Amino acid sequence: MAGYGTSGTHGQAQSRTNGLAIAGLVCGIIGVLFLNVILGPLAIIFGAVGLKQAPVKNGAGMAKAAIVLGIVDLVIFGILLAVAASSGGFSWYVGA
């Protein structure tokens, strides 16, 4: 006897979205604004592992975008570091 709302499959359907590609993309986007020296390499690592998993799971485009954003994060950090070094270092933070 079949009850209401039952079907042949029980449980939830498997998601084929690549979680590491999403994590890398989020790290890359947030890294553009905050903590780019930490989130940039994380975006590159998550994107590379997500790109390796792309044949099994979807998300190759997100993984590639994560790698690109991770590189952009590190370039922004390098530019900020060069600007800080050329303007006399970090002494203006302490008020000297």
Coordinates of C-alpha atoms in Angstrom, one line a residue, residues 7 9-10 26-27 33 35 40-41 47 54 59-60 63-65 68-69 75 78 87 92-93:
S7 CA 7.9 7.7 -4.7
T9 CA 13.4 7.1 -4.5
H10 CA 14.0 8.0 -0.9
V26 CA 34.1 32.9 -2.6
C27 CA 37.6 33.2 -1.3
L33 CA 38.4 43.4 -0.7
L35 CA 42.7 39.7 3.6
G40 CA 44.4 34.7 -2.6
P41 CA 46.4 31.5 -2.1
G47 CA 40.4 26.4 -7.6
A54 CA 35.7 19.0 -12.8
G59 CA 32.1 23.7 -12.0
A60 CA 35.2 24.0 -14.2
A63 CA 37.3 26.8 -10.6
K64 CA 39.1 28.8 -13.4
A65 CA 37.5 32.0 -12.1
V68 CA 42.2 34.0 -11.7
L69 CA 40.8 35.9 -8.7
V75 CA 48.8 41.2 -7.4
G78 CA 51.9 43.3 -4.2
S87 CA 55.7 56.0 1.0
W92 CA 52.0 56.4 9.2
Y93 CA 49.9 53.7 10.9

